[in-house]
Coordinates of C-alpha atoms and ligand atoms in Angstrom, one line a residue:
Chain A
M1 CA 278.3 175.5 110.1
S2 CA 281.3 174.4 108.1
K3 CA 281.2 171.6 105.6
P4 CA 282.6 168.1 106.4
Q5 CA 286.3 167.8 105.4
I6 CA 288.8 165.0 105.4
L7 CA 291.2 166.0 108.1
E8 CA 294.0 164.6 110.1
G9 CA 292.8 164.3 113.8
S10 CA 295.5 166.6 115.0
R11 CA 294.5 169.3 112.5
A12 CA 290.8 168.9 113.4
I13 CA 291.7 169.5 117.0
A14 CA 294.0 172.5 116.1
L15 CA 291.4 174.1 113.9
T16 CA 288.7 173.6 116.8
I17 CA 291.2 175.2 119.2
K18 CA 291.8 178.2 116.8
N19 CA 287.9 178.7 116.7
I20 CA 287.6 178.4 120.4
K21 CA 290.1 181.3 120.6
P22 CA 292.3 180.8 123.6
S23 CA 294.5 183.8 124.7
V24 CA 297.5 181.8 125.5
V25 CA 298.9 178.5 124.0
S26 CA 302.0 177.0 125.4
A27 CA 303.4 173.5 124.7
Y28 CA 306.5 171.5 124.4
P29 CA 306.6 169.1 121.3
I30 CA 306.2 165.4 122.1
T31 CA 305.1 162.6 119.8
P32 CA 302.2 162.0 119.0
Q33 CA 300.6 165.3 120.0
T34 CA 303.1 167.5 118.2
H35 CA 301.1 168.1 114.9
I36 CA 298.3 169.8 117.1
V37 CA 300.6 172.4 118.5
E38 CA 302.6 172.7 115.2
D39 CA 299.4 173.7 113.6
L40 CA 298.6 176.1 116.2
A41 CA 302.1 177.7 115.8
H42 CA 301.5 177.9 112.1
F43 CA 298.1 179.6 112.4
K44 CA 299.8 182.2 114.7
A45 CA 302.8 182.7 112.3
D46 CA 300.5 183.1 109.4
G47 CA 298.5 185.7 111.1
E48 CA 295.3 183.6 111.3
A49 CA 295.3 183.5 115.1
D50 CA 296.0 186.2 117.7
Y51 CA 296.8 184.1 120.9
E52 CA 300.1 184.3 122.5
Y53 CA 302.2 181.3 121.5
V54 CA 304.7 180.8 124.2
R55 CA 307.5 178.3 123.5
A56 CA 308.5 176.4 126.6
E57 CA 311.7 174.6 127.4
S58 CA 309.8 171.5 128.9
E59 CA 306.4 170.3 129.6
F60 CA 306.8 171.3 133.2
A61 CA 307.4 174.9 132.0
A62 CA 304.5 174.7 129.4
A63 CA 302.0 173.7 132.2
S64 CA 303.3 176.3 134.5
I65 CA 302.9 179.0 131.8
I66 CA 299.3 178.0 131.1
L67 CA 298.7 177.8 134.9
G68 CA 300.0 181.3 135.3
A69 CA 298.2 182.6 132.1
S70 CA 294.8 181.0 133.3
A71 CA 295.3 182.7 136.8
T72 CA 295.2 186.1 135.1
G73 CA 291.7 185.3 133.9
V74 CA 292.2 184.1 130.4
R75 CA 291.4 181.1 128.3
V76 CA 294.5 178.8 127.8
Y77 CA 295.5 175.7 125.9
S78 CA 298.1 173.1 125.9
S79 CA 298.7 169.6 124.6
T80 CA 300.9 166.7 125.6
S81 CA 301.6 163.0 125.7
S82 CA 303.1 160.3 127.9
Q83 CA 306.4 161.4 129.5
G84 CA 305.3 165.0 128.8
L85 CA 302.2 164.5 131.1
L86 CA 304.3 162.9 133.6
L87 CA 306.6 165.8 133.6
M88 CA 303.6 168.1 134.1
T89 CA 302.3 166.0 137.0
E90 CA 303.1 168.5 139.8
V91 CA 301.5 171.3 137.9
I92 CA 298.6 169.2 136.8
F93 CA 297.7 168.8 140.6
N94 CA 298.2 172.6 141.2
I95 CA 295.9 173.6 138.3
A96 CA 293.0 171.5 139.7
G97 CA 293.7 172.4 143.3
M98 CA 293.7 176.2 142.2
R99 CA 290.3 175.5 140.3
L100 CA 291.7 177.0 137.1
P101 CA 289.6 176.2 134.0
V102 CA 292.5 174.9 132.0
V103 CA 292.0 172.6 129.0
I104 CA 294.6 170.4 127.6
T105 CA 294.7 167.6 125.1
C106 CA 296.5 164.4 126.0
A107 CA 297.4 162.3 122.8
N108 CA 297.5 159.0 124.8
R109 CA 300.8 157.3 124.6
A110 CA 302.6 154.5 126.4
V111 CA 305.0 155.4 129.2
S112 CA 308.7 154.3 129.3
A113 CA 310.5 152.0 129.9
P114 CA 311.0 150.5 127.3
I115 CA 310.7 153.6 125.3
N116 CA 307.7 153.4 123.1
I117 CA 306.0 156.2 121.2
W118 CA 302.7 154.4 120.4
N119 CA 299.3 154.5 121.9
D120 CA 297.9 153.3 125.2
A121 CA 296.2 155.0 128.1
Q122 CA 298.9 154.6 130.8
D123 CA 299.8 158.2 130.8
V124 CA 296.6 159.8 131.7
M125 CA 295.7 157.0 134.2
T126 CA 298.7 158.1 136.2
I127 CA 297.1 161.5 137.0
R128 CA 293.6 160.3 137.2
D129 CA 293.4 161.3 140.9
A130 CA 294.5 164.9 140.3
G131 CA 291.1 166.5 140.2
W132 CA 290.6 167.0 136.5
I133 CA 287.7 166.0 134.5
L134 CA 288.9 163.3 132.0
L135 CA 287.1 162.9 128.7
F136 CA 287.9 160.3 126.1
A137 CA 287.1 160.6 122.3
E138 CA 286.4 157.7 120.0
N139 CA 286.9 159.5 116.8
H140 CA 287.8 162.9 115.2
Q141 CA 284.3 164.3 115.4
E142 CA 284.0 163.3 119.1
A143 CA 287.3 164.9 119.8
V144 CA 286.1 168.2 118.3
T145 CA 282.9 168.0 120.3
Q146 CA 284.7 167.2 123.6
H147 CA 287.2 170.2 123.2
I148 CA 284.3 172.7 122.8
L149 CA 282.4 171.0 125.7
A150 CA 285.6 170.9 127.8
Y151 CA 285.9 174.7 127.8
K152 CA 282.2 175.2 128.5
I153 CA 282.4 172.8 131.5
A154 CA 285.7 174.0 132.8
E155 CA 284.7 177.6 132.8
K156 CA 281.3 176.9 134.3
L157 CA 282.6 174.8 137.2
N158 CA 286.1 176.0 137.5
L159 CA 287.5 172.5 136.9
P160 CA 290.2 171.8 134.4
V161 CA 289.6 169.2 131.7
I162 CA 291.9 166.7 129.7
V163 CA 290.5 165.7 126.4
N164 CA 292.1 162.2 125.7
V165 CA 292.6 161.1 122.1
D166 CA 294.4 158.0 121.2
G167 CA 297.9 158.8 119.9
F168 CA 298.3 158.1 116.2
V169 CA 295.1 156.2 115.9
L170 CA 293.3 159.6 116.1
T171 CA 296.1 162.1 115.9
H172 CA 297.6 160.9 112.7
S173 CA 294.7 159.4 110.8
Y174 CA 292.3 161.1 108.3
E175 CA 288.6 161.1 108.7
E176 CA 285.6 163.0 107.8
V177 CA 285.0 165.7 110.3
S178 CA 283.2 169.1 110.6
I179 CA 284.7 172.0 112.5
P180 CA 282.2 174.4 113.9
S181 CA 282.9 178.0 113.0
E182 CA 284.3 180.6 115.4
K183 CA 280.8 182.3 115.3
D184 CA 278.9 179.1 116.1
I185 CA 281.3 178.1 118.9
K186 CA 280.9 181.6 120.4
K187 CA 277.1 181.1 120.6
F188 CA 277.6 177.9 122.5
L189 CA 280.7 179.0 124.4
P190 CA 280.8 182.7 125.3
D191 CA 283.9 184.6 126.1
Y192 CA 285.5 183.6 129.4
Q193 CA 284.6 186.1 132.1
P194 CA 285.9 185.1 135.5
K195 CA 284.5 186.8 138.5
N196 CA 286.4 189.7 139.9
G197 CA 288.7 188.9 142.7
T198 CA 289.2 185.3 141.5
Y199 CA 292.1 186.0 139.2
L200 CA 295.4 188.0 139.2
D201 CA 294.8 191.6 138.5
P202 CA 297.1 194.5 139.4
A203 CA 294.2 196.8 140.0
N204 CA 292.7 194.2 142.6
P205 CA 295.7 192.3 144.0
R206 CA 294.9 188.7 145.1
T207 CA 297.1 185.8 146.1
L208 CA 296.3 182.5 144.3
G209 CA 297.5 179.1 145.3
A210 CA 298.4 180.2 148.9
F211 CA 298.9 177.6 151.6
A212 CA 296.1 176.2 153.7
T213 CA 296.6 174.8 157.2
P214 CA 295.1 171.7 158.6
A215 CA 292.1 173.9 159.7
D216 CA 291.1 174.4 156.0
Y217 CA 292.9 172.0 153.7
M218 CA 290.5 169.2 154.2
E219 CA 287.4 171.2 153.4
I220 CA 289.0 172.7 150.3
R221 CA 289.9 169.2 149.0
Q222 CA 286.5 167.8 149.8
E223 CA 284.9 170.7 147.9
L224 CA 287.0 169.8 144.8
H225 CA 285.8 166.2 145.2
D226 CA 282.1 167.1 145.6
D227 CA 282.3 169.6 142.8
L228 CA 283.8 166.9 140.5
I229 CA 280.9 164.6 141.4
S230 CA 278.4 167.3 140.8
A231 CA 279.8 167.9 137.4
L232 CA 278.2 164.6 136.2
P233 CA 274.7 166.1 135.5
V234 CA 276.4 169.3 134.1
I235 CA 278.4 167.3 131.5
K236 CA 275.2 165.5 130.5
D237 CA 273.3 168.8 130.3
E238 CA 276.0 170.7 128.3
Y239 CA 276.2 167.8 126.0
E240 CA 272.5 168.0 125.2
K241 CA 272.8 171.7 124.7
Y242 CA 275.7 171.1 122.3
N243 CA 273.6 168.6 120.4
K244 CA 271.0 171.3 120.1
A245 CA 273.5 173.9 118.9
F246 CA 275.2 171.6 116.5
P247 CA 272.5 169.0 115.6
S248 CA 274.2 167.5 112.6
L249 CA 277.5 166.7 114.4
T250 CA 276.7 164.4 117.3
H251 CA 273.9 161.9 116.9
P252 CA 275.2 158.4 116.1
V253 CA 273.5 156.6 113.3
S254 CA 270.5 154.8 114.5
A255 CA 271.1 151.1 114.7
R256 CA 267.6 149.9 114.1
G257 CA 264.0 150.9 114.7
G258 CA 262.3 151.2 118.1
S259 CA 260.6 153.7 120.2
T260 CA 263.2 154.2 123.0
P261 CA 266.9 154.7 122.6
L262 CA 267.6 151.4 124.3
E263 CA 265.3 149.6 121.8
R264 CA 267.2 151.1 119.1
G265 CA 270.3 149.8 120.7
I266 CA 271.7 153.3 121.2
I267 CA 272.1 155.5 124.3
D268 CA 274.2 158.6 123.9
N269 CA 274.9 161.3 126.4
G270 CA 277.8 163.3 127.6
L271 CA 279.0 160.6 130.1
L272 CA 278.7 157.4 128.1
E273 CA 277.4 155.7 124.9
Y274 CA 275.8 152.3 124.6
Y275 CA 275.7 150.6 121.2
G276 CA 274.4 147.1 120.7
S277 CA 271.7 144.7 121.5
P278 CA 268.8 146.0 123.8
R279 CA 269.2 142.8 125.6
A280 CA 272.9 142.0 125.8
K281 CA 274.3 139.0 127.6
T282 CA 277.8 140.2 127.2
V283 CA 278.8 143.9 127.4
I284 CA 282.2 145.2 126.6
V285 CA 283.2 148.3 128.6
A286 CA 285.9 150.4 126.8
M287 CA 287.0 153.9 126.1
G288 CA 288.6 155.7 123.2
S289 CA 289.2 154.5 119.7
V290 CA 289.0 150.8 120.3
V291 CA 285.3 151.3 120.6
G292 CA 285.2 151.8 116.9
T293 CA 286.5 148.3 116.3
I294 CA 284.2 146.8 118.9
K295 CA 281.3 148.3 117.0
E296 CA 282.5 146.7 113.9
V297 CA 282.5 143.3 115.6
I298 CA 279.0 143.9 116.9
D299 CA 277.8 145.0 113.4
E300 CA 279.3 142.0 111.7
K301 CA 277.7 139.7 114.3
K302 CA 274.5 141.5 113.8
S303 CA 274.5 141.1 110.0
S304 CA 275.2 137.4 110.5
G305 CA 272.1 137.2 112.5
G306 CA 271.6 136.2 116.3
I307 CA 273.7 138.9 118.0
F308 CA 270.8 141.3 118.5
S309 CA 268.4 138.5 119.3
A310 CA 267.0 138.3 122.8
G311 CA 269.2 136.7 125.4
G312 CA 272.3 136.3 123.4
G313 CA 273.0 139.8 122.3
I314 CA 276.2 141.9 122.6
G315 CA 276.8 145.5 123.4
V316 CA 279.6 147.9 124.0
L317 CA 279.4 150.5 126.7
K318 CA 281.7 153.4 125.8
L319 CA 282.8 155.6 128.6
K320 CA 283.4 159.2 127.4
T321 CA 283.8 160.6 130.9
F322 CA 286.2 158.7 133.2
R323 CA 286.5 161.4 135.9
P324 CA 284.1 162.1 137.5
F325 CA 283.2 158.4 137.3
P326 CA 279.5 157.8 136.1
A327 CA 279.0 154.7 138.3
E328 CA 275.2 155.2 138.4
E329 CA 274.8 155.5 134.7
I330 CA 276.9 152.4 134.2
I331 CA 274.9 150.3 136.6
K332 CA 271.6 151.4 135.0
I333 CA 272.7 150.5 131.5
L334 CA 274.0 147.2 132.5
K335 CA 270.9 146.4 134.5
D336 CA 268.6 147.6 131.6
V337 CA 270.3 145.3 129.1
G338 CA 270.4 142.4 131.5
A339 CA 274.2 141.9 131.3
K340 CA 275.5 138.7 132.6
N341 CA 279.1 139.1 131.4
V342 CA 280.9 142.4 131.7
A343 CA 284.3 142.5 129.9
V344 CA 286.3 145.6 130.5
A345 CA 288.9 146.0 127.7
E346 CA 291.4 148.7 128.3
K347 CA 294.8 150.0 127.2
A348 CA 296.3 150.6 130.8
V349 CA 297.2 148.5 133.8
S350 CA 297.7 149.4 137.4
L351 CA 300.9 147.3 137.6
G352 CA 300.6 144.8 140.4
Y353 CA 296.9 144.6 140.4
A354 CA 294.5 145.2 137.4
G355 CA 293.3 147.7 134.9
P356 CA 292.1 151.0 136.4
L357 CA 288.9 151.1 134.4
Y358 CA 288.1 147.5 135.4
L359 CA 288.6 148.3 139.1
E360 CA 286.3 151.2 138.9
V361 CA 283.5 149.2 137.0
K362 CA 284.0 146.2 139.4
A363 CA 283.6 148.5 142.4
A364 CA 280.5 150.3 140.8
V365 CA 278.5 147.0 140.0
Q366 CA 279.5 145.2 143.2
G367 CA 276.3 144.1 144.9
K368 CA 274.2 146.0 142.3
I369 CA 274.1 143.4 139.4
N370 CA 274.9 139.8 139.2
A371 CA 277.4 139.5 136.5
N372 CA 280.9 138.2 135.8
V373 CA 283.2 141.1 135.4
K374 CA 286.4 140.4 133.8
N375 CA 289.4 142.5 132.7
F376 CA 291.1 142.4 129.4
I377 CA 294.3 144.4 129.0
V378 CA 294.8 145.1 125.2
G379 CA 296.8 147.3 122.9
L380 CA 299.7 148.3 125.2
G381 CA 302.4 150.3 123.5
G382 CA 300.5 150.5 120.2
R383 CA 299.7 146.8 119.8
D384 CA 296.8 146.6 117.2
V385 CA 293.6 145.6 118.8
T386 CA 292.0 143.4 116.0
R387 CA 288.5 142.3 115.4
E388 CA 289.8 138.8 116.0
M389 CA 290.9 139.8 119.5
I390 CA 287.5 141.5 120.3
R391 CA 285.8 138.2 119.2
S392 CA 288.1 136.1 121.5
I393 CA 287.3 138.7 124.4
I394 CA 283.6 138.1 123.8
A395 CA 284.1 134.4 124.0
K396 CA 286.2 134.6 127.1
A397 CA 283.9 137.0 128.9
V398 CA 281.5 134.1 129.5
G399 CA 281.8 132.3 132.9
K400 CA 283.7 132.7 136.0
G401 CA 287.5 132.8 136.7
G402 CA 290.5 134.3 135.0
E403 CA 289.7 137.8 136.0
V404 CA 292.6 139.8 134.5
E405 CA 294.0 138.7 131.2
F406 CA 296.4 140.3 128.8
V407 CA 295.1 139.8 125.3
G408 CA 298.0 140.4 122.9
K409 CA 296.9 138.5 119.7
Chain B
M1 CA 282.8 176.3 144.4
S2 CA 281.8 178.0 147.6
I3 CA 285.1 178.3 149.3
D4 CA 287.1 181.4 148.3
I5 CA 290.6 180.0 147.7
T6 CA 292.2 183.3 146.7
V7 CA 293.5 185.5 149.5
Q8 CA 294.5 189.1 150.1
P9 CA 298.3 189.6 149.7
G10 CA 300.1 189.8 153.0
S11 CA 297.5 187.8 154.9
T12 CA 299.6 184.8 155.5
T13 CA 300.1 185.8 159.2
I14 CA 296.3 185.3 159.8
N15 CA 297.4 181.7 160.3
K16 CA 299.1 181.5 163.6
T17 CA 301.7 178.8 163.3
G18 CA 303.3 178.8 166.8
G19 CA 301.3 175.7 167.6
W20 CA 303.8 173.7 165.7
R21 CA 306.2 174.2 168.4
T22 CA 307.5 171.5 170.8
F23 CA 310.1 173.5 172.6
R24 CA 309.7 177.0 173.7
P25 CA 312.6 179.4 174.0
S26 CA 312.6 181.3 177.3
T27 CA 314.9 184.3 177.5
D28 CA 316.6 185.6 180.7
L29 CA 316.4 189.2 179.9
E30 CA 318.2 190.3 183.0
H31 CA 321.4 188.6 181.8
C32 CA 320.9 189.2 178.1
I33 CA 323.6 191.5 176.8
S34 CA 321.3 193.0 174.0
C35 CA 323.7 191.9 171.2
G36 CA 320.7 191.2 168.8
T37 CA 322.1 187.9 167.6
C38 CA 319.0 185.9 168.3
A39 CA 316.9 188.4 166.2
R40 CA 319.2 188.2 163.3
V41 CA 319.4 184.4 163.2
C42 CA 315.7 183.5 163.8
P43 CA 314.6 181.8 160.6
E44 CA 310.9 182.8 161.4
N45 CA 311.8 186.5 161.8
C46 CA 309.8 186.4 165.1
I47 CA 312.3 188.0 167.5
K48 CA 312.2 191.8 167.6
M49 CA 314.7 193.9 169.5
T50 CA 312.4 196.3 171.4
A51 CA 313.2 199.9 170.5
P52 CA 315.3 201.7 173.2
L53 CA 313.3 204.1 175.2
L54 CA 314.5 207.7 174.8
P55 CA 316.5 208.8 177.8
K56 CA 314.5 210.9 180.1
E57 CA 315.9 214.4 180.8
G58 CA 318.7 214.1 183.2
L59 CA 318.6 210.3 183.3
G60 CA 321.9 209.9 181.5
V61 CA 321.6 206.3 180.7
V62 CA 320.2 204.9 177.3
P63 CA 318.2 201.7 178.1
K64 CA 319.4 198.8 175.8
P65 CA 317.0 197.1 173.5
K66 CA 315.8 193.6 174.6
P67 CA 314.6 190.7 172.4
Q68 CA 310.9 190.1 172.3
T69 CA 309.8 186.6 171.0
D70 CA 306.5 186.4 169.1
Y71 CA 305.1 183.0 170.3
D72 CA 302.3 183.2 167.6
F73 CA 305.0 182.3 165.2
C74 CA 308.0 180.9 166.9
K75 CA 308.4 177.3 165.9
G76 CA 310.8 176.3 168.6
C77 CA 313.7 175.4 166.3
G78 CA 316.3 176.5 169.0
V79 CA 318.5 178.4 166.7
C80 CA 318.3 181.4 168.8
A81 CA 319.3 179.5 171.9
S82 CA 322.2 177.9 170.2
E83 CA 323.6 181.1 168.9
C84 CA 323.1 183.3 171.9
P85 CA 326.7 184.1 172.9
V86 CA 325.9 184.3 176.7
K87 CA 323.5 181.3 176.6
V88 CA 320.6 183.1 178.3
I89 CA 318.0 181.4 176.0
K90 CA 316.7 178.1 177.4
M91 CA 314.6 175.7 175.3
E92 CA 311.8 174.2 177.5
L93 CA 309.3 171.7 176.6
E94 CA 306.1 173.4 175.5
R95 CA 303.2 172.7 177.9
K96 CA 299.8 173.6 176.5
Ligands
SF4_1 S1 313.1 178.9 168.6 FE1 313.7 179.4 166.4 S2 311.7 180.3 165.7 FE2 311.7 180.4 167.9 S3 312.5 182.4 168.4 FE3 314.2 181.0 168.5 S4 315.1 181.0 166.5 FE4 313.1 182.0 166.2
SF4_2 S1 321.5 186.5 171.4 FE1 321.3 186.2 173.7 S2 322.4 188.1 174.5 FE2 322.0 188.4 172.3 S3 320.1 189.6 172.3 FE3 319.5 187.5 172.0 S4 319.1 186.7 174.1 FE4 320.3 188.7 174.3

């Protein structure tokens, strides 16, 4: 196990990918993911890595190159952001439809116009229906964990995975992080060995990505859907195995004493994490780095007393896995803590209606729990989400009405 | 994943696509002049000119090749009918 270091988020991801040992890396530079692939290109140039690094003329090409490489039965990697992911869209759908275990990082960034290079999650929400597993990391260490997990799950289930990290907030900030060694990763994530006849091989010619008539298409799509749903327990299970393999890297600090995780105010599995009061009147649901700020607010309320007290408590429910959507888990936690107000705070909006995460949470809890569910759109285009804003969301979450609100300051 | 979504090369023709057709070309072989135009223009490559039979000894006449349409794949586009120089291909509403 390697020692904790102070690393830039992009470098932490690049070092992790180097130790995961993909055979082919292809990418096109786009802010804010550029540092990741720059580092990977450096490792290759310096003789520290032996993957093929294929320079592409666009993200469409980069995605196509890793699709083709993955179809030959090897491990691949790419990384992108914003317009880059949108340019990949057609290939993104094909990768999932062809059941290729591709892993890419999306350094989440706003989508034009107006042009904006800063962070929000609009880019990935645009391809949420493509059939990929979508993971969201809160901090550097979680990003490292999720990349290793991503390959394990992808190769086990033949489903591609996007690991989402907030652009700049994670990619360009420095934090303490440990990178598991190549040897330790290999113990958890063995070499990729696709089954014969499922990949392109001159000795055993097969056609991949062929057409399917109305007689078969629907069953194939349904299987992709069903397999994504059945990935939920696998993600939980693999996360537990990861915890066992790297015990020092994943457990969040215990908030307080208690015999069950919920009494301690902490639930943590591969799908989600709950942090806060075991009895929480108000629960904020969020994803990614903003959860760190929300935890700060919960901690400050906790130290000023009251917030962890019965009835008036506050908690944050962090989704790590957005697709497949862990509806049952969400309902269970909201029930267990007795949530009366659910505030979904998110950095994306389905223009013309509401935030995509809110729509999912609302649909999931409909008829299952009796709570006000409200939507707060925050942090679009890199707008800072301050503790002050979180406090105002907590206040606004109480009561009915005003379901979708943009909180800009 | 239980459905095998990879396939053997060259197996596309397992899927019979003639069912997409609305109009069906019907060729009057008696008046066909065996020019081969229809076979050359068919975008689905589903008209074959049948090989001429070898002349029997003493027969003296070489039978001309005739077009044969493969209705398993003909989409009924009508290109053959429109290009036939002697207009012996008629497009008729397909009845199933
Ligand atoms: S109708 Fe079209 S597809 Fe059918 S035989 Fe004629 S040219 Fe070919
Ligand atoms: S184009 Fe008309 S005349 Fe020529 S071979 Fe075809 S059917 Fe016969």
